[in-house]
PDB file of C-alpha atoms in Angstrom:
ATOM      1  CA  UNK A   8     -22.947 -10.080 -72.641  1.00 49.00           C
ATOM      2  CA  UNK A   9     -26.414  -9.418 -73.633  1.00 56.00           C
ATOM      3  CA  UNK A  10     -29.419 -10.183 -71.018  1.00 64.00           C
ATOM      4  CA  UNK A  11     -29.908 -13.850 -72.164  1.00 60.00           C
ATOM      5  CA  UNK A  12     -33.936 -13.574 -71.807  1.00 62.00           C
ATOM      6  CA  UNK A  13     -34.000 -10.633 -74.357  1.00 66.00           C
ATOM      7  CA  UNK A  14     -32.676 -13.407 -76.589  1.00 78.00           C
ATOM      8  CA  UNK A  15     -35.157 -15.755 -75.995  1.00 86.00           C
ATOM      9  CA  UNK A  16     -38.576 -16.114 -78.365  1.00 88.00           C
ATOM     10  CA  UNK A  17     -42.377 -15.036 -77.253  1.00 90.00           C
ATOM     11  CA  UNK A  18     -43.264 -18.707 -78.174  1.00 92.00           C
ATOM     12  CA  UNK A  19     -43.980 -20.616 -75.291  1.00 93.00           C
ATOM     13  CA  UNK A  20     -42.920 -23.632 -77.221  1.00 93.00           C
ATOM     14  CA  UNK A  21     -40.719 -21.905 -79.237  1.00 93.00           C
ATOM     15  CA  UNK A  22     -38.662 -20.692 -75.722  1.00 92.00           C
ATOM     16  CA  UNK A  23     -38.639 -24.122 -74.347  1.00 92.00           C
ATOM     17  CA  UNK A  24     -37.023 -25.813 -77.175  1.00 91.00           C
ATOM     18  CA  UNK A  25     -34.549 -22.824 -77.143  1.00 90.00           C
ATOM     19  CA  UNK A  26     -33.343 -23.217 -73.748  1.00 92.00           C
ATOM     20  CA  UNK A  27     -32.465 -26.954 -74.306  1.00 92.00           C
ATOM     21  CA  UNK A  28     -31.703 -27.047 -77.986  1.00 90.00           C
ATOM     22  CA  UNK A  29     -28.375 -28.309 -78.696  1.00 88.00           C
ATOM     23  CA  UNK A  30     -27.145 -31.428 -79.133  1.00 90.00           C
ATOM     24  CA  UNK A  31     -25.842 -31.577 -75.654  1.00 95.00           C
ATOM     25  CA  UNK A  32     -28.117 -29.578 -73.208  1.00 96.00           C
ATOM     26  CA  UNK A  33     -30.322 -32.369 -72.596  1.00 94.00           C
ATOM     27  CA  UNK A  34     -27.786 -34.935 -71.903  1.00 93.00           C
ATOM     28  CA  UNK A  35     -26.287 -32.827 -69.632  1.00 96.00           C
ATOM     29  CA  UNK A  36     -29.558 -32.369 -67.550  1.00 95.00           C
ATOM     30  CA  UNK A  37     -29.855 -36.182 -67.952  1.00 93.00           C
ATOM     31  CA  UNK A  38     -26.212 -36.859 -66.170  1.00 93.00           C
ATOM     32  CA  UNK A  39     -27.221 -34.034 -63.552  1.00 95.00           C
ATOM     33  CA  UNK A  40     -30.837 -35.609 -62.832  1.00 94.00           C
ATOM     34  CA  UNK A  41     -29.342 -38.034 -60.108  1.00 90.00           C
ATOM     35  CA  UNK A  42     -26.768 -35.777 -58.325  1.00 94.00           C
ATOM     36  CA  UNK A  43     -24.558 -33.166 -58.626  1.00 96.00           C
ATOM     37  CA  UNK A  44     -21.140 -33.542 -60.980  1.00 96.00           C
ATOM     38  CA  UNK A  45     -17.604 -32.216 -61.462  1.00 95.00           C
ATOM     39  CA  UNK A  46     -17.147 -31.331 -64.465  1.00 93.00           C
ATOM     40  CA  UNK A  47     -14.258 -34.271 -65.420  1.00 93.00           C
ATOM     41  CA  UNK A  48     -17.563 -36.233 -64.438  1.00 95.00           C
ATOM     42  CA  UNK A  49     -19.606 -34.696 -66.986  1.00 95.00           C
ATOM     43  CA  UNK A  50     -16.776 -35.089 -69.646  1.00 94.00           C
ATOM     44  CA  UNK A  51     -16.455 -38.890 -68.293  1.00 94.00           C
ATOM     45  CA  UNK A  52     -20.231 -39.523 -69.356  1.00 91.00           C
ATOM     46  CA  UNK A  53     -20.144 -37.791 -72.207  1.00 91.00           C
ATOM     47  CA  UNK A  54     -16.407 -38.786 -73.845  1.00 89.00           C
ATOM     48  CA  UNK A  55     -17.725 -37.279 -77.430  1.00 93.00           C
ATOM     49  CA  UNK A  56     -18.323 -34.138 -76.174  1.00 95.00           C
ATOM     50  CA  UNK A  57     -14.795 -31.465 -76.133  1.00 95.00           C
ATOM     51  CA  UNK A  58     -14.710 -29.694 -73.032  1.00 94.00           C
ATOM     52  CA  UNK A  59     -15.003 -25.876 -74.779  1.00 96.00           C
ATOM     53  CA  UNK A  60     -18.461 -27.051 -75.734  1.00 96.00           C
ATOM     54  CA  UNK A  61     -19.358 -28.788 -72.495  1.00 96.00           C
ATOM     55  CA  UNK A  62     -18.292 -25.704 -70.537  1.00 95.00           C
ATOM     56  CA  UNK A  63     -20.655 -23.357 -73.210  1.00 95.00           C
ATOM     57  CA  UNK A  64     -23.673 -25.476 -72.942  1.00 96.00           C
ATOM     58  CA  UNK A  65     -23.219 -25.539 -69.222  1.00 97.00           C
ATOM     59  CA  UNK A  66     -22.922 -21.812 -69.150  1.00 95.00           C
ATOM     60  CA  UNK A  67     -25.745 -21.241 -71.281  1.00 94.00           C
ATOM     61  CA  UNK A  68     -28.290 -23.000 -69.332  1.00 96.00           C
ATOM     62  CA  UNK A  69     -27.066 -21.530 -66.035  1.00 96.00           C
ATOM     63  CA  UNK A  70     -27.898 -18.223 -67.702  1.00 94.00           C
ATOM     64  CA  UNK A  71     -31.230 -19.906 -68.476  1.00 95.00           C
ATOM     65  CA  UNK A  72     -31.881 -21.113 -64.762  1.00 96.00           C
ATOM     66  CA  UNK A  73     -31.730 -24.924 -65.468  1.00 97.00           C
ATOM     67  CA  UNK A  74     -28.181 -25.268 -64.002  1.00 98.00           C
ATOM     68  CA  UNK A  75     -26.183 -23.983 -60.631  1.00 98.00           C
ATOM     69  CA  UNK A  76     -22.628 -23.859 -60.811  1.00 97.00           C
ATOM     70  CA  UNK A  77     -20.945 -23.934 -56.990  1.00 95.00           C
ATOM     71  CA  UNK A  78     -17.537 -22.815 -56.563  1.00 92.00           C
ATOM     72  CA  UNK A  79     -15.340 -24.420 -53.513  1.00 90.00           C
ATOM     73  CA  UNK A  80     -12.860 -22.342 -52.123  1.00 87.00           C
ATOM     74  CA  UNK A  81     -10.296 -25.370 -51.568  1.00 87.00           C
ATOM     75  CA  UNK A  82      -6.691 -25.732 -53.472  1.00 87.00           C
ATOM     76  CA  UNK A  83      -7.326 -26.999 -55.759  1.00 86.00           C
ATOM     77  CA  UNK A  84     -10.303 -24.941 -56.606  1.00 85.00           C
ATOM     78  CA  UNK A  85     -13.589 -27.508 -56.493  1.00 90.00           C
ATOM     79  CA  UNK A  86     -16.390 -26.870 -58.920  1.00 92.00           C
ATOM     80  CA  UNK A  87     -20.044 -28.477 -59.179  1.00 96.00           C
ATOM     81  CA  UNK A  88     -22.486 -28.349 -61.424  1.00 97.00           C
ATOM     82  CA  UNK A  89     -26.380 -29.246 -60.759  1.00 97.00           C
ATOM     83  CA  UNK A  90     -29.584 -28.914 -61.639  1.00 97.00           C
ATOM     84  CA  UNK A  91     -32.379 -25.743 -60.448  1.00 97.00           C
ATOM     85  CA  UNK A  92     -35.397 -26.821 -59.476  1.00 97.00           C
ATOM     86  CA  UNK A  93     -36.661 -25.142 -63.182  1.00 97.00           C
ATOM     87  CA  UNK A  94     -34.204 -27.805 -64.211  1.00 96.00           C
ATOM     88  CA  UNK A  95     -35.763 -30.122 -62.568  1.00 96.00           C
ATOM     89  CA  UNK A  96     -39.023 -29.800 -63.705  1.00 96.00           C
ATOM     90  CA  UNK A  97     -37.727 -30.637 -67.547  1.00 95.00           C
ATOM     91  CA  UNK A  98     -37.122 -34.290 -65.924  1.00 94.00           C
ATOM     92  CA  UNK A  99     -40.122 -36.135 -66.854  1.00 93.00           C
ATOM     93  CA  UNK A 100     -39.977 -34.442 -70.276  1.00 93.00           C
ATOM     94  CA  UNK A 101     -36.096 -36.024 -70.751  1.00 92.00           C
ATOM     95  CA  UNK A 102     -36.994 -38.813 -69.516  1.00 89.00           C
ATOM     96  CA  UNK A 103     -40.066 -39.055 -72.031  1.00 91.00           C
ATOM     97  CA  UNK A 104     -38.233 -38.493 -74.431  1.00 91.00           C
ATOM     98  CA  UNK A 105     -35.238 -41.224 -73.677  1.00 90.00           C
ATOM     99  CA  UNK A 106     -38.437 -43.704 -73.702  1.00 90.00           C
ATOM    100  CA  UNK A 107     -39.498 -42.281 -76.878  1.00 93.00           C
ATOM    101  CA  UNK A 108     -35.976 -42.492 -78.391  1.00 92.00           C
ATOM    102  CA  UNK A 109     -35.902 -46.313 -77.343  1.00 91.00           C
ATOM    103  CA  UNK A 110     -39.257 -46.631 -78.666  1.00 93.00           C
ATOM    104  CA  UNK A 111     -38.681 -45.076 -82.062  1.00 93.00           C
ATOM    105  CA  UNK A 112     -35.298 -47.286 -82.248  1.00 93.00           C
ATOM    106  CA  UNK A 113     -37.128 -50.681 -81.537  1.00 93.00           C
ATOM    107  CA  UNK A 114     -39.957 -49.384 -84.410  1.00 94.00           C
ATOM    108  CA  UNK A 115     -36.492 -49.282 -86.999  1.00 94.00           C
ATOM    109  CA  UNK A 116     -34.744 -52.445 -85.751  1.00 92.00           C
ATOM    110  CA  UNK A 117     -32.083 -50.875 -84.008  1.00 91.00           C
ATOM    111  CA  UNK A 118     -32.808 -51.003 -80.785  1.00 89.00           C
ATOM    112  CA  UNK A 119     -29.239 -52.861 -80.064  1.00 89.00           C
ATOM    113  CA  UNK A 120     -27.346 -49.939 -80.154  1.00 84.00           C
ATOM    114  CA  UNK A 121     -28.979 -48.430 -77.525  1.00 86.00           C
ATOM    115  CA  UNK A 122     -28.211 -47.386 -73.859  1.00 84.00           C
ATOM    116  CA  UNK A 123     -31.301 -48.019 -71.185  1.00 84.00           C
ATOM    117  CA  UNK A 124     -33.321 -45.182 -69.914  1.00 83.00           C
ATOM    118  CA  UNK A 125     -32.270 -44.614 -66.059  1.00 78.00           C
ATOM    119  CA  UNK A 126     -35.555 -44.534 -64.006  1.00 66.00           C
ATOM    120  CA  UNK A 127     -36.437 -41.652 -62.026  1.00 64.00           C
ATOM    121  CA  UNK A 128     -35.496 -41.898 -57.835  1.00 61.00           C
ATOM    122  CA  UNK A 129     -39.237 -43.000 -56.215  1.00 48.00           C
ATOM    123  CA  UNK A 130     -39.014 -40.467 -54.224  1.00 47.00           C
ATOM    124  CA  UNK A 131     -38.972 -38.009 -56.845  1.00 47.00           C
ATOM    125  CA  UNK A 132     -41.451 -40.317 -58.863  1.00 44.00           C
ATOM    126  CA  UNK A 133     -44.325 -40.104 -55.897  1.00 44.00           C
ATOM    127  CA  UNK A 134     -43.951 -35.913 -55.287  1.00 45.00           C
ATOM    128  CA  UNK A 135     -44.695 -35.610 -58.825  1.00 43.00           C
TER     129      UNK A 135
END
């Protein structure tokens, strides 16, 4: 496979929207914010998603840095997923963005069909 950051643009904002563009990438930061998941626990929060794609967008941002897979040697073999600290840092940016997708839904009148934004730990709230 080719070096994933020789794939990436010169763009600073250009690079950043590559790493977590996808229809799934963010959501699956979103689910890893609070702890770390299995991924049947992933697939559980996100019942739309098929599992081939989960496991690509979870590979691809592990290439990227935002993700650490850990492997268990237990039987039957254990696998988590969760987030770098570069991973991390993209939290107040999701989050931002989950208040801007409630806001933007409220401006059209369908705010109803919404989920709530999940608030940040404080403790991760006051070292920022």
């Amino acid at each position: 496979m080719a070096d994933p950051m020789k794939r990436l643009p010169v763009q600073p904002v250009e690079r950043a929207l590559k790493v977590i563009a996808g229809r799934w990438k963010a959501i699956i930061l979103y689910q890893l914010f609070d702890q770390p998941r299995r991924l049947t626990e992933l697939k559980g929060q996100m019942p739309r998603i098929s599992q081939k794609v989960l496991i690509q967008q979870l590979r691809e941002m592990e290439e990227h840095g935002l993700v650490r897979r850990e492997i268990f040697q237990q039987v039957p073999p254990r696998v988590d997923y969760s987030v770098t600290a570069l991973g991390l840092s993209l939290e107040p940016i999701i989050r931002s963005l989950c208040v801007w997708g409630r806001k933007h839904a409220a401006d059209l009148d369908d705010l109803a069909s919404l989920s709530e934004c999940r608030l940040p730990p404080a403790e991760r709230v006051a070292a920022a």
